[in-house]
Amino acid sequence: MITRSTSPQRIVVVGFGAAALAACQELRALGWSGDLTILSQESTWPYDRPPLTKGYLTGQMSRDRLDLADNDGIAGLDADVRLGVCGARLVVDEHRLEDSAGTIHTYDALVIATGVRPRRLPGTDARNTYALRTVLDADRLRIALTGAKNLVVVGGGFLGFEVAGSARTLGVEVTVIEPLRIPLADRLGTTIATRLLSLHQENGVRVLASTSVAEVSQVSQDVVVRLQNGQTLATDVVLEAIGCVPDTAWLEGSGLDLRDGIVCDAWSRAAPDVFAAGDVAKWRHLGLRRDVRVEHRMNATEHGRAVAGAILGHGVPYTPVPFVWTDHYGVRIQVAGIVQPEGIPLLLQGDPEDDTFVVGWQGNQLEAAAGWNAARELMPYRRQLAATIGRPDVTEEGA
Amino acid sequence: MEITIDRDKCIGSGACVLASPEVFDQDEDGIVVVLDESPGSAEHASVLEAVRACPARVIEVE
Ligand SMILES: Cc1cc2nc3c(=O)[nH]c(=O)nc-3n(C[C@H](O)[C@H](O)[C@H](O)COP(=O)(O)OP(=O)(O)OC[C@H]3O[C@@H](n4cnc5c(N)ncnc54)[C@H](O)[C@@H]3O)c2cc1C
Ligand code: SF4
């Protein structure tokens, strides 16, 4: 447990997404009344990203439903929120942060929750080629898909296939290109990934697996996608969905360890009085006994709250059960724990042909469980995982 | 304590059920169901934890 002699007076938070918001809300809920400053690159209040591939992209969900807090909620934070202002330079040893407007902030505790940004294909100058992270990206993509005949999705991960499904419901022809033989088998296991692939194919998505994209270029009105195997596809719109990289370029030279995100200890501490939360943070998970970085929505909220506790001195090691959900044509898949892609999943409930089933991965203990339309059925396994992964019975390292 | 929820906002994370299983449950789609809208004092702490753990701020208490 971290103990602190004095409560911090000034806390600065960089980034204002789900993780930052949860950290700020929890600081106030724990009764902390010091000065709070929040720097946000985006010029909107925090909003939810998962609907950007789903209901918001298809137009079923309105913009105001994305907001994670209303005006009262923001006012309740009693914070100096600076929209459109970025953290620009950090000197850890001096507890000094400079922002993009040139203001110098000193802090007693700093929270970095800057998330990730989409990885892009190198050297693409084609028009109508998009990536998706922000609500503005979603607006652009939706406009591009309106009236488009076809879409090529580069990368068959969660984001790529969710957009593929949404584009189908908009009547667009979709091709997904993915290097894995069974897309998402690494994240869902082969049983669920195989069923998901069939579901997309039944809905008219063309999946080109075991191949990747060599180049995207503009040839008169068309965008032309050339594959490694020599095949070319002409299309109206391209979505690059090839994963994300932590948004840490501004931290080069700060003194922080930036190997694949901001490297933290078990209390999410990156340096004295510097904490990281959400997609950008790679922390020591004592339950899983390794460093992990989790790019999922539930983690953002849980991690933000955990960091608030750690800052105020009542933190415990952060040992959540990683959890993700993903939606396709009304089917919801949920995964708890870390899937062992090489391991053979056990059938825990139902049958892989059923409308509802649960599979699991078992080592010495249950490692992960995944449900197909099985939110309730998954619950006992999530509790089981929380009792093992979430409650490490050894202290691997001291505070 | 009175619980109100905005079901349309629920993303089916189940965090409330994990925090307070006597008060919250989920339907087949994972969407929250309140089992007890005015729980007794024994459940107050777990309900407040559910309020804060919910990633979508679905649950309100008065
Ligand atoms: C389209 C989409 C769909 C998704 N769907 C799902 C899903 O179905 N299920 C699921 O579990 N997860 C999903 N996720 C993942 C989930 O949304 C993320 O895990 C979550 O948003 C992470 O929150 P965060 O606060 O860590 O980062 P973010 O939400 O990325 O917030 C970080 C903020 O910091 C800002 N920032 C960056 N650099 C700076 C700087 N230097 N100074 C100031 N501000 C800065 C960024 O602009 C951003 O606003 C999805 C993500 C996307 C993009
Ligand atoms: S915690 Fe919130 S989002 Fe999750 S199931 Fe409960 S009410 Fe729904």
Coordinates of C-alpha atoms and ligand atoms in Angstrom, one line a residue:
Chain A
M1 CA 0.0 0.0 0.0
I2 CA 1.2 3.5 -0.8
T3 CA 1.1 5.8 2.2
R4 CA 1.4 9.5 1.8
S5 CA 2.2 12.0 4.6
T6 CA 0.3 14.8 3.0
S7 CA -2.6 15.0 0.6
P8 CA -1.7 16.6 -2.7
Q9 CA -2.7 20.2 -3.2
R10 CA -2.5 20.4 -7.0
I11 CA -3.3 17.6 -9.4
V12 CA -3.0 18.0 -13.2
V13 CA -4.6 15.5 -15.6
V14 CA -3.5 15.3 -19.2
G15 CA -6.1 13.9 -21.6
F16 CA -9.9 14.0 -21.0
G17 CA -11.3 10.7 -22.1
A18 CA -13.0 8.0 -20.1
A19 CA -10.0 7.2 -18.0
A20 CA -9.3 10.8 -17.1
L21 CA -12.9 11.5 -16.3
A22 CA -13.1 8.5 -14.0
A23 CA -10.0 9.5 -12.2
C24 CA -11.3 13.1 -11.7
Q25 CA -14.8 11.8 -10.5
E26 CA -13.2 9.4 -8.1
L27 CA -10.8 12.0 -6.7
R28 CA -13.8 14.2 -5.8
A29 CA -15.9 11.2 -4.6
L30 CA -13.1 10.4 -2.2
G31 CA -13.4 13.8 -0.8
W32 CA -10.3 15.4 -2.3
S33 CA -10.8 19.2 -2.5
G34 CA -7.5 20.5 -4.0
D35 CA -6.9 22.3 -7.3
L36 CA -7.6 20.2 -10.4
T37 CA -6.5 21.2 -13.9
I38 CA -7.4 19.1 -16.9
L39 CA -5.8 19.5 -20.4
S40 CA -7.7 18.1 -23.3
Q41 CA -6.5 17.8 -26.9
E42 CA -10.1 17.4 -28.1
S43 CA -12.3 20.4 -27.8
T44 CA -15.4 18.5 -26.5
W45 CA -16.4 17.1 -23.1
P46 CA -15.5 13.4 -22.7
Y47 CA -17.5 11.1 -24.8
D48 CA -17.8 7.4 -25.4
R49 CA -15.9 5.8 -28.2
P50 CA -17.5 2.3 -28.6
P51 CA -20.6 3.6 -30.3
L52 CA -18.4 5.2 -33.0
T53 CA -18.2 1.9 -34.8
K54 CA -21.7 0.9 -33.9
G55 CA -24.9 2.9 -33.5
Y56 CA -23.3 6.3 -34.0
L57 CA -21.8 5.3 -37.4
T58 CA -25.1 3.9 -38.6
G59 CA -27.0 7.0 -37.4
Q60 CA -29.1 5.2 -34.9
M61 CA -27.5 7.0 -31.9
S62 CA -27.4 10.8 -31.7
R63 CA -24.3 12.8 -30.7
D64 CA -25.7 13.8 -27.2
R65 CA -25.9 10.2 -26.3
L66 CA -22.2 9.8 -26.6
D67 CA -21.4 12.3 -23.7
L68 CA -20.0 10.7 -20.6
A69 CA -21.0 13.6 -18.4
D70 CA -23.5 16.4 -18.7
N71 CA -22.8 20.0 -17.8
D72 CA -23.7 19.4 -14.1
G73 CA -21.3 16.4 -14.0
I74 CA -18.5 18.5 -15.4
A75 CA -19.3 21.4 -13.1
G76 CA -19.2 18.9 -10.2
L77 CA -15.5 18.2 -10.9
D78 CA -14.7 21.8 -9.9
A79 CA -11.8 21.7 -12.3
D80 CA -10.0 24.2 -14.5
V81 CA -10.7 22.4 -17.8
R82 CA -8.7 23.6 -20.8
L83 CA -10.2 22.2 -24.0
G84 CA -8.0 22.2 -27.1
V85 CA -4.8 22.4 -25.0
C86 CA -2.3 19.6 -25.0
G87 CA 0.4 18.5 -22.6
A88 CA 3.5 19.4 -24.6
R89 CA 6.6 18.9 -22.4
L90 CA 7.2 17.2 -19.1
V91 CA 10.2 17.3 -16.8
V92 CA 9.6 14.6 -14.2
D93 CA 12.5 15.7 -11.9
E94 CA 11.1 19.2 -11.6
H95 CA 7.4 18.3 -11.4
R96 CA 6.9 20.6 -14.3
L97 CA 4.6 20.4 -17.2
E98 CA 4.4 22.8 -20.1
D99 CA 1.2 22.9 -22.2
S100 CA 0.7 23.7 -25.9
A101 CA -0.4 27.2 -25.0
G102 CA 2.9 27.8 -23.3
T103 CA 1.6 27.7 -19.7
I104 CA 3.8 26.0 -17.1
H105 CA 2.0 23.9 -14.6
T106 CA 3.5 22.5 -11.4
Y107 CA 1.9 19.6 -9.7
D108 CA 1.9 17.5 -6.6
A109 CA 0.5 14.6 -8.7
L110 CA 0.2 14.2 -12.4
V111 CA -2.2 11.8 -14.2
I112 CA -1.4 11.0 -17.9
A113 CA -4.4 9.5 -19.7
T114 CA -3.8 10.4 -23.3
G115 CA -5.0 7.2 -24.9
V116 CA -3.8 5.8 -28.2
R117 CA -4.0 6.9 -31.8
P118 CA -4.6 4.8 -34.9
R119 CA -1.5 3.3 -36.6
R120 CA -1.5 4.4 -40.2
L121 CA -0.2 2.7 -43.4
P122 CA 3.0 4.3 -44.4
G123 CA 2.9 6.8 -47.3
T124 CA -0.7 6.7 -48.2
D125 CA -1.8 9.8 -50.1
A126 CA -5.1 8.4 -51.4
R127 CA -8.3 10.4 -50.9
N128 CA -11.1 8.7 -49.1
T129 CA -8.8 6.8 -46.8
Y130 CA -9.8 7.0 -43.1
A131 CA -8.9 5.9 -39.6
L132 CA -11.3 5.9 -36.7
R133 CA -10.7 7.1 -33.2
T134 CA -12.6 10.3 -32.6
V135 CA -16.1 11.5 -33.1
L136 CA -14.8 13.7 -36.0
D137 CA -13.3 10.7 -37.6
A138 CA -16.7 8.9 -37.3
D139 CA -18.5 11.9 -38.9
R140 CA -16.1 11.9 -41.8
L141 CA -16.4 8.2 -42.3
R142 CA -20.2 8.3 -42.2
I143 CA -20.2 11.1 -44.8
A144 CA -17.9 9.1 -47.0
L145 CA -20.0 5.9 -46.7
T146 CA -23.2 7.8 -47.6
G147 CA -23.5 7.1 -51.3
A148 CA -20.4 4.9 -51.5
K149 CA -20.8 1.6 -53.2
N150 CA -17.9 -0.2 -51.6
L151 CA -15.6 -0.1 -48.6
V152 CA -12.3 -1.9 -48.1
V153 CA -11.4 -2.4 -44.4
V154 CA -7.6 -2.9 -43.9
G155 CA -7.3 -5.0 -40.8
G156 CA -9.8 -7.5 -39.4
G157 CA -9.7 -6.7 -35.7
F158 CA -12.6 -5.7 -33.4
L159 CA -12.8 -2.2 -34.9
G160 CA -12.5 -3.3 -38.5
F161 CA -15.2 -5.9 -38.3
E162 CA -17.5 -3.7 -36.3
V163 CA -17.3 -1.1 -39.0
A164 CA -17.8 -3.8 -41.7
G165 CA -21.0 -4.8 -40.0
S166 CA -22.3 -1.2 -39.7
A167 CA -21.4 -0.5 -43.3
R168 CA -23.4 -3.6 -44.4
T169 CA -26.4 -2.3 -42.6
L170 CA -25.9 1.0 -44.5
G171 CA -26.0 -1.1 -47.7
V172 CA -22.3 -0.7 -48.6
E173 CA -20.4 -3.6 -50.1
V174 CA -17.5 -4.5 -47.8
T175 CA -14.2 -6.4 -48.2
V176 CA -12.0 -7.0 -45.1
I177 CA -8.3 -7.8 -45.5
E178 CA -6.6 -9.6 -42.6
P179 CA -3.3 -11.4 -42.3
L180 CA -4.6 -14.0 -39.9
R181 CA -6.1 -17.1 -41.3
I182 CA -9.1 -16.8 -39.0
P183 CA -9.5 -13.1 -38.1
L184 CA -9.7 -12.4 -34.4
A185 CA -8.7 -15.9 -33.4
D186 CA -5.9 -14.4 -31.3
R187 CA -8.4 -12.3 -29.3
L188 CA -11.4 -14.6 -29.2
G189 CA -10.1 -18.1 -29.7
T190 CA -10.9 -20.2 -32.8
T191 CA -14.4 -21.3 -31.8
I192 CA -15.9 -17.9 -31.5
A193 CA -13.7 -16.3 -34.2
T194 CA -14.9 -19.0 -36.7
R195 CA -18.5 -18.4 -35.8
L196 CA -18.0 -14.7 -36.1
L197 CA -16.4 -15.1 -39.5
S198 CA -19.4 -17.1 -40.8
L199 CA -21.8 -14.4 -39.4
H200 CA -20.0 -11.7 -41.4
Q201 CA -19.9 -13.8 -44.5
E202 CA -23.6 -14.6 -44.2
N203 CA -24.2 -10.9 -44.0
G204 CA -22.4 -10.4 -47.3
V205 CA -18.9 -9.3 -46.1
R206 CA -16.1 -10.6 -48.3
V207 CA -13.2 -11.6 -46.1
L208 CA -9.7 -11.9 -47.7
A209 CA -7.7 -13.7 -44.9
S210 CA -4.1 -14.7 -44.8
T211 CA -3.1 -11.7 -46.8
S212 CA -2.1 -8.1 -46.1
V213 CA -2.0 -4.8 -47.9
A214 CA 1.1 -3.7 -49.8
E215 CA -0.1 -0.2 -50.9
V216 CA -3.1 2.1 -51.1
S217 CA -3.0 4.6 -53.9
Q218 CA -5.3 7.0 -55.9
V219 CA -6.0 6.1 -59.5
S220 CA -8.3 8.8 -61.0
Q221 CA -11.6 8.5 -59.1
D222 CA -10.8 5.2 -57.4
V223 CA -8.8 4.2 -54.4
V224 CA -6.7 1.2 -55.4
V225 CA -5.7 -1.3 -52.8
R226 CA -2.8 -3.6 -53.7
L227 CA -2.3 -6.8 -51.7
Q228 CA 0.9 -8.6 -50.9
N229 CA -0.3 -11.4 -53.1
G230 CA -0.5 -9.1 -56.1
Q231 CA -4.2 -8.8 -56.2
T232 CA -5.7 -5.3 -56.6
L233 CA -9.1 -3.9 -55.5
A234 CA -10.6 -0.7 -56.6
T235 CA -12.9 0.9 -54.1
D236 CA -14.7 4.1 -53.1
V237 CA -13.6 4.2 -49.4
V238 CA -10.8 2.6 -47.4
L239 CA -10.7 2.3 -43.6
E240 CA -7.4 1.6 -42.1
A241 CA -8.0 -0.5 -38.9
I242 CA -4.5 -1.8 -38.2
G243 CA -4.4 -1.1 -34.5
C244 CA -3.2 1.8 -32.4
V245 CA -0.1 3.2 -30.9
P246 CA 0.2 4.9 -27.5
D247 CA 0.0 8.7 -27.7
T248 CA 3.4 9.4 -26.0
A249 CA 5.4 11.3 -28.6
W250 CA 5.2 14.4 -26.4
L251 CA 6.8 12.6 -23.5
E252 CA 10.1 11.8 -25.3
G253 CA 12.9 13.1 -23.1
S254 CA 10.6 13.4 -20.0
G255 CA 12.4 10.7 -18.1
L256 CA 9.5 8.2 -18.4
D257 CA 9.9 4.7 -19.7
L258 CA 8.0 4.6 -22.9
R259 CA 8.4 1.1 -24.2
D260 CA 4.9 0.4 -25.7
G261 CA 3.0 2.9 -23.6
I262 CA 3.9 4.5 -20.3
V263 CA 5.5 1.8 -18.1
C264 CA 4.2 1.9 -14.5
D265 CA 4.5 -0.2 -11.4
A266 CA 1.7 -2.1 -9.8
W267 CA 0.2 1.1 -8.4
S268 CA 0.2 2.7 -11.9
R269 CA 3.0 5.0 -10.9
A270 CA 5.4 5.9 -13.8
A271 CA 7.7 8.1 -11.7
P272 CA 7.4 9.8 -8.4
D273 CA 4.0 11.6 -8.4
V274 CA 3.4 10.7 -12.0
F275 CA 0.6 8.2 -12.7
A276 CA -0.9 6.8 -16.0
A277 CA -4.3 5.3 -16.7
G278 CA -6.3 3.8 -19.5
D279 CA -5.2 2.8 -23.0
V280 CA -1.8 4.5 -22.7
A281 CA -0.7 2.8 -19.5
K282 CA 1.3 -0.3 -19.2
W283 CA 1.4 -1.5 -15.7
R284 CA 2.6 -4.4 -13.6
H285 CA -0.4 -6.7 -13.1
L286 CA 0.4 -8.7 -10.0
G287 CA -2.5 -11.2 -10.7
L288 CA -1.3 -11.9 -14.2
R289 CA 2.3 -11.6 -13.2
R290 CA 3.3 -9.5 -16.2
D291 CA 3.1 -6.0 -17.6
V292 CA -0.1 -5.4 -19.4
R293 CA -1.7 -2.6 -21.4
V294 CA -5.4 -2.9 -22.1
E295 CA -7.2 -0.9 -24.8
H296 CA -10.7 -1.6 -23.7
R297 CA -13.5 0.6 -22.4
M298 CA -14.1 -1.0 -19.0
N299 CA -10.4 -0.7 -18.1
A300 CA -10.5 3.0 -18.7
T301 CA -13.0 3.5 -16.0
E302 CA -11.6 1.0 -13.5
H303 CA -8.0 2.2 -14.1
G304 CA -8.9 5.9 -13.7
R305 CA -10.6 5.1 -10.4
A306 CA -7.6 3.0 -9.2
V307 CA -5.2 5.8 -10.0
A308 CA -7.3 8.3 -8.0
G309 CA -7.0 5.9 -5.0
A310 CA -3.3 5.5 -5.5
I311 CA -2.8 9.3 -5.6
L312 CA -4.7 9.8 -2.3
G313 CA -2.8 7.0 -0.6
H314 CA -5.5 4.4 -0.3
G315 CA -4.5 2.6 -3.5
V316 CA -4.0 -1.2 -3.7
P317 CA -2.2 -2.9 -6.6
Y318 CA -4.4 -2.6 -9.7
T319 CA -5.4 -6.2 -10.7
P320 CA -8.6 -6.1 -12.8
V321 CA -9.9 -8.9 -14.9
P322 CA -9.4 -7.6 -18.5
F323 CA -12.9 -7.3 -20.1
V324 CA -14.0 -6.5 -23.6
W325 CA -17.2 -6.6 -25.5
T326 CA -17.8 -6.3 -29.2
D327 CA -21.1 -6.2 -31.2
H328 CA -21.9 -7.6 -34.6
Y329 CA -25.4 -7.7 -36.2
G330 CA -27.1 -7.8 -32.8
V331 CA -24.7 -10.5 -31.4
R332 CA -22.7 -9.4 -28.4
I333 CA -19.4 -11.2 -27.7
Q334 CA -17.8 -10.6 -24.3
V335 CA -14.3 -11.8 -23.2
A336 CA -13.0 -11.8 -19.6
G337 CA -9.4 -12.6 -18.8
I338 CA -6.6 -13.1 -21.4
V339 CA -7.4 -15.6 -24.1
Q340 CA -4.7 -18.2 -24.8
P341 CA -4.7 -18.3 -28.6
E342 CA -2.7 -21.6 -28.7
G343 CA -4.8 -23.2 -26.0
I344 CA -7.9 -25.3 -26.9
P345 CA -11.0 -23.7 -25.5
L346 CA -13.3 -25.8 -23.3
L347 CA -17.0 -25.6 -23.9
L348 CA -18.3 -24.2 -20.6
Q349 CA -22.0 -23.8 -21.6
G350 CA -24.1 -24.5 -24.6
D351 CA -22.8 -25.5 -28.0
P352 CA -20.9 -23.5 -30.6
E353 CA -23.9 -23.8 -32.9
D354 CA -26.3 -22.4 -30.3
D355 CA -27.6 -18.8 -30.0
T356 CA -25.8 -18.6 -26.6
F357 CA -22.6 -20.3 -25.5
V358 CA -19.6 -19.8 -23.3
V359 CA -16.0 -21.1 -23.9
G360 CA -13.1 -21.0 -21.5
W361 CA -9.4 -21.4 -21.3
Q362 CA -8.0 -23.4 -18.4
G363 CA -4.4 -23.7 -17.2
N364 CA -3.8 -24.4 -13.5
Q365 CA -6.8 -22.3 -13.1
L366 CA -9.4 -20.6 -15.3
E367 CA -7.5 -18.1 -17.5
A368 CA -10.2 -16.6 -19.6
A369 CA -13.8 -17.1 -20.6
A370 CA -15.7 -15.8 -23.6
G371 CA -19.4 -15.7 -24.3
W372 CA -21.5 -15.5 -27.5
N373 CA -24.7 -13.6 -26.6
A374 CA -24.1 -14.8 -23.0
A375 CA -23.8 -11.8 -20.7
R376 CA -25.6 -13.5 -17.8
E377 CA -24.1 -16.9 -18.4
L378 CA -20.6 -15.4 -18.3
M379 CA -21.1 -13.9 -14.9
P380 CA -20.1 -16.9 -12.7
Y381 CA -16.8 -17.2 -14.7
R382 CA -16.1 -13.5 -14.3
R383 CA -16.5 -13.9 -10.6
Q384 CA -14.2 -16.9 -10.6
L385 CA -11.6 -14.9 -12.5
A386 CA -11.9 -12.0 -10.2
A387 CA -11.3 -14.3 -7.3
T388 CA -8.0 -15.6 -8.8
I389 CA -6.5 -13.0 -11.2
G390 CA -8.0 -10.2 -9.1
R391 CA -6.7 -11.4 -5.8
P392 CA -3.1 -12.3 -6.1
D393 CA -2.1 -14.1 -2.9
V394 CA 1.6 -13.2 -3.2
T395 CA 3.3 -9.9 -2.9
E396 CA 5.6 -10.0 -5.9
E397 CA 7.1 -6.6 -5.2
G398 CA 6.9 -4.0 -2.5
A399 CA 5.4 -0.6 -2.7
Chain B
M1 CA -32.3 4.9 -0.8
E2 CA -34.1 4.9 -4.2
I3 CA -32.5 3.7 -7.4
T4 CA -33.2 5.0 -10.8
I5 CA -31.6 3.8 -14.0
D6 CA -31.3 5.0 -17.6
R7 CA -31.5 1.6 -19.4
D8 CA -30.9 3.1 -22.8
K9 CA -27.4 4.1 -21.7
C10 CA -26.4 0.7 -20.3
I11 CA -23.6 -1.1 -22.3
G12 CA -24.0 -4.4 -20.4
S13 CA -20.7 -4.3 -18.7
G14 CA -22.0 -6.1 -15.7
A15 CA -19.9 -4.0 -13.3
C16 CA -23.0 -3.3 -11.2
V17 CA -23.8 -7.0 -10.9
L18 CA -20.3 -7.7 -9.7
A19 CA -20.4 -4.9 -7.2
S20 CA -23.9 -5.5 -5.9
P21 CA -25.4 -8.8 -6.9
E22 CA -28.3 -8.6 -4.5
V23 CA -29.6 -5.4 -6.1
F24 CA -28.6 -5.7 -9.8
D25 CA -29.0 -8.4 -12.5
Q26 CA -28.9 -8.5 -16.3
D27 CA -31.3 -9.6 -18.9
E28 CA -30.4 -11.9 -21.8
D29 CA -28.6 -9.0 -23.7
G30 CA -26.7 -8.1 -20.6
I31 CA -28.7 -4.9 -19.9
V32 CA -29.1 -4.0 -16.3
V33 CA -32.2 -5.1 -14.3
V34 CA -32.8 -3.6 -10.9
L35 CA -33.9 -6.4 -8.5
D36 CA -34.6 -4.0 -5.6
E37 CA -35.4 -0.3 -6.2
S38 CA -35.2 0.6 -2.5
P39 CA -32.6 -1.6 -0.9
G40 CA -32.1 -1.8 2.8
S41 CA -29.1 -0.2 4.5
A42 CA -27.1 -3.4 4.3
E43 CA -26.8 -2.9 0.5
H44 CA -26.1 0.9 0.5
A45 CA -22.3 0.6 0.3
S46 CA -22.4 -1.9 -2.5
V47 CA -24.9 0.1 -4.5
L48 CA -22.8 3.2 -4.2
E49 CA -19.8 1.2 -5.4
A50 CA -22.0 0.0 -8.4
V51 CA -22.9 3.7 -9.2
R52 CA -19.2 4.6 -9.4
A53 CA -18.1 1.4 -11.1
C54 CA -20.6 1.8 -13.9
P55 CA -18.7 3.0 -17.0
A56 CA -21.8 4.5 -18.5
R57 CA -23.2 6.3 -15.4
V58 CA -26.5 4.5 -15.8
I59 CA -27.4 4.3 -12.1
E60 CA -28.6 7.1 -9.9
V61 CA -29.5 7.0 -6.2
E62 CA -31.4 9.4 -4.0
Ligands
LIG1 C1 -14.1 3.3 -32.5 C2 -13.8 2.6 -31.2 C3 -14.7 1.6 -30.8 C4 -14.4 0.9 -29.6 N1 -15.2 -0.1 -29.2 C5 -15.0 -0.7 -28.0 C6 -15.8 -1.8 -27.6 O1 -16.7 -2.2 -28.2 N2 -15.5 -2.4 -26.4 C7 -14.4 -2.0 -25.6 O2 -14.2 -2.6 -24.6 N3 -13.6 -1.0 -26.0 C8 -13.9 -0.3 -27.2 N4 -13.0 0.7 -27.6 C9 -11.9 1.1 -26.7 C10 -12.3 2.2 -25.7 O3 -13.0 3.2 -26.3 C11 -11.0 2.7 -25.1 O4 -10.4 1.7 -24.4 C12 -11.2 4.0 -24.2 O5 -11.7 5.0 -24.9 C13 -9.9 4.4 -23.6 O6 -10.0 5.5 -22.8 P1 -8.8 6.5 -22.5 O7 -9.4 7.5 -21.6 O8 -7.7 5.7 -22.0 O9 -8.3 7.1 -23.8 P2 -9.0 8.0 -24.9 O10 -10.5 7.8 -24.8 O11 -8.3 7.9 -26.2 O12 -8.8 9.5 -24.3 C14 -7.5 10.1 -24.4 C15 -7.7 11.6 -24.7 O13 -6.5 12.2 -24.5 C16 -6.3 13.2 -25.6 N5 -4.8 13.5 -25.7 C17 -3.9 12.7 -26.4 N6 -2.7 13.4 -26.2 C18 -2.9 14.4 -25.4 C19 -2.0 15.5 -24.9 N7 -0.7 15.5 -25.2 N8 -2.5 16.5 -24.2 C20 -3.9 16.5 -23.9 N9 -4.7 15.5 -24.3 C21 -4.2 14.5 -25.1 C22 -6.9 12.5 -26.7 O14 -7.1 13.4 -27.8 C23 -8.1 11.9 -26.1 O15 -9.2 12.8 -26.1 C24 -13.3 1.4 -28.8 C25 -12.5 2.4 -29.2 C26 -12.7 3.0 -30.4 C27 -11.8 4.1 -30.9
SF4_2 S1 -22.5 -1.3 -14.7 FE1 -23.7 0.2 -15.9 S2 -23.3 -0.3 -18.0 FE2 -22.6 -2.0 -16.8 S3 -24.4 -3.4 -16.8 FE3 -24.5 -2.1 -14.9 S4 -25.8 -0.4 -15.5 FE4 -25.1 -1.4 -17.4

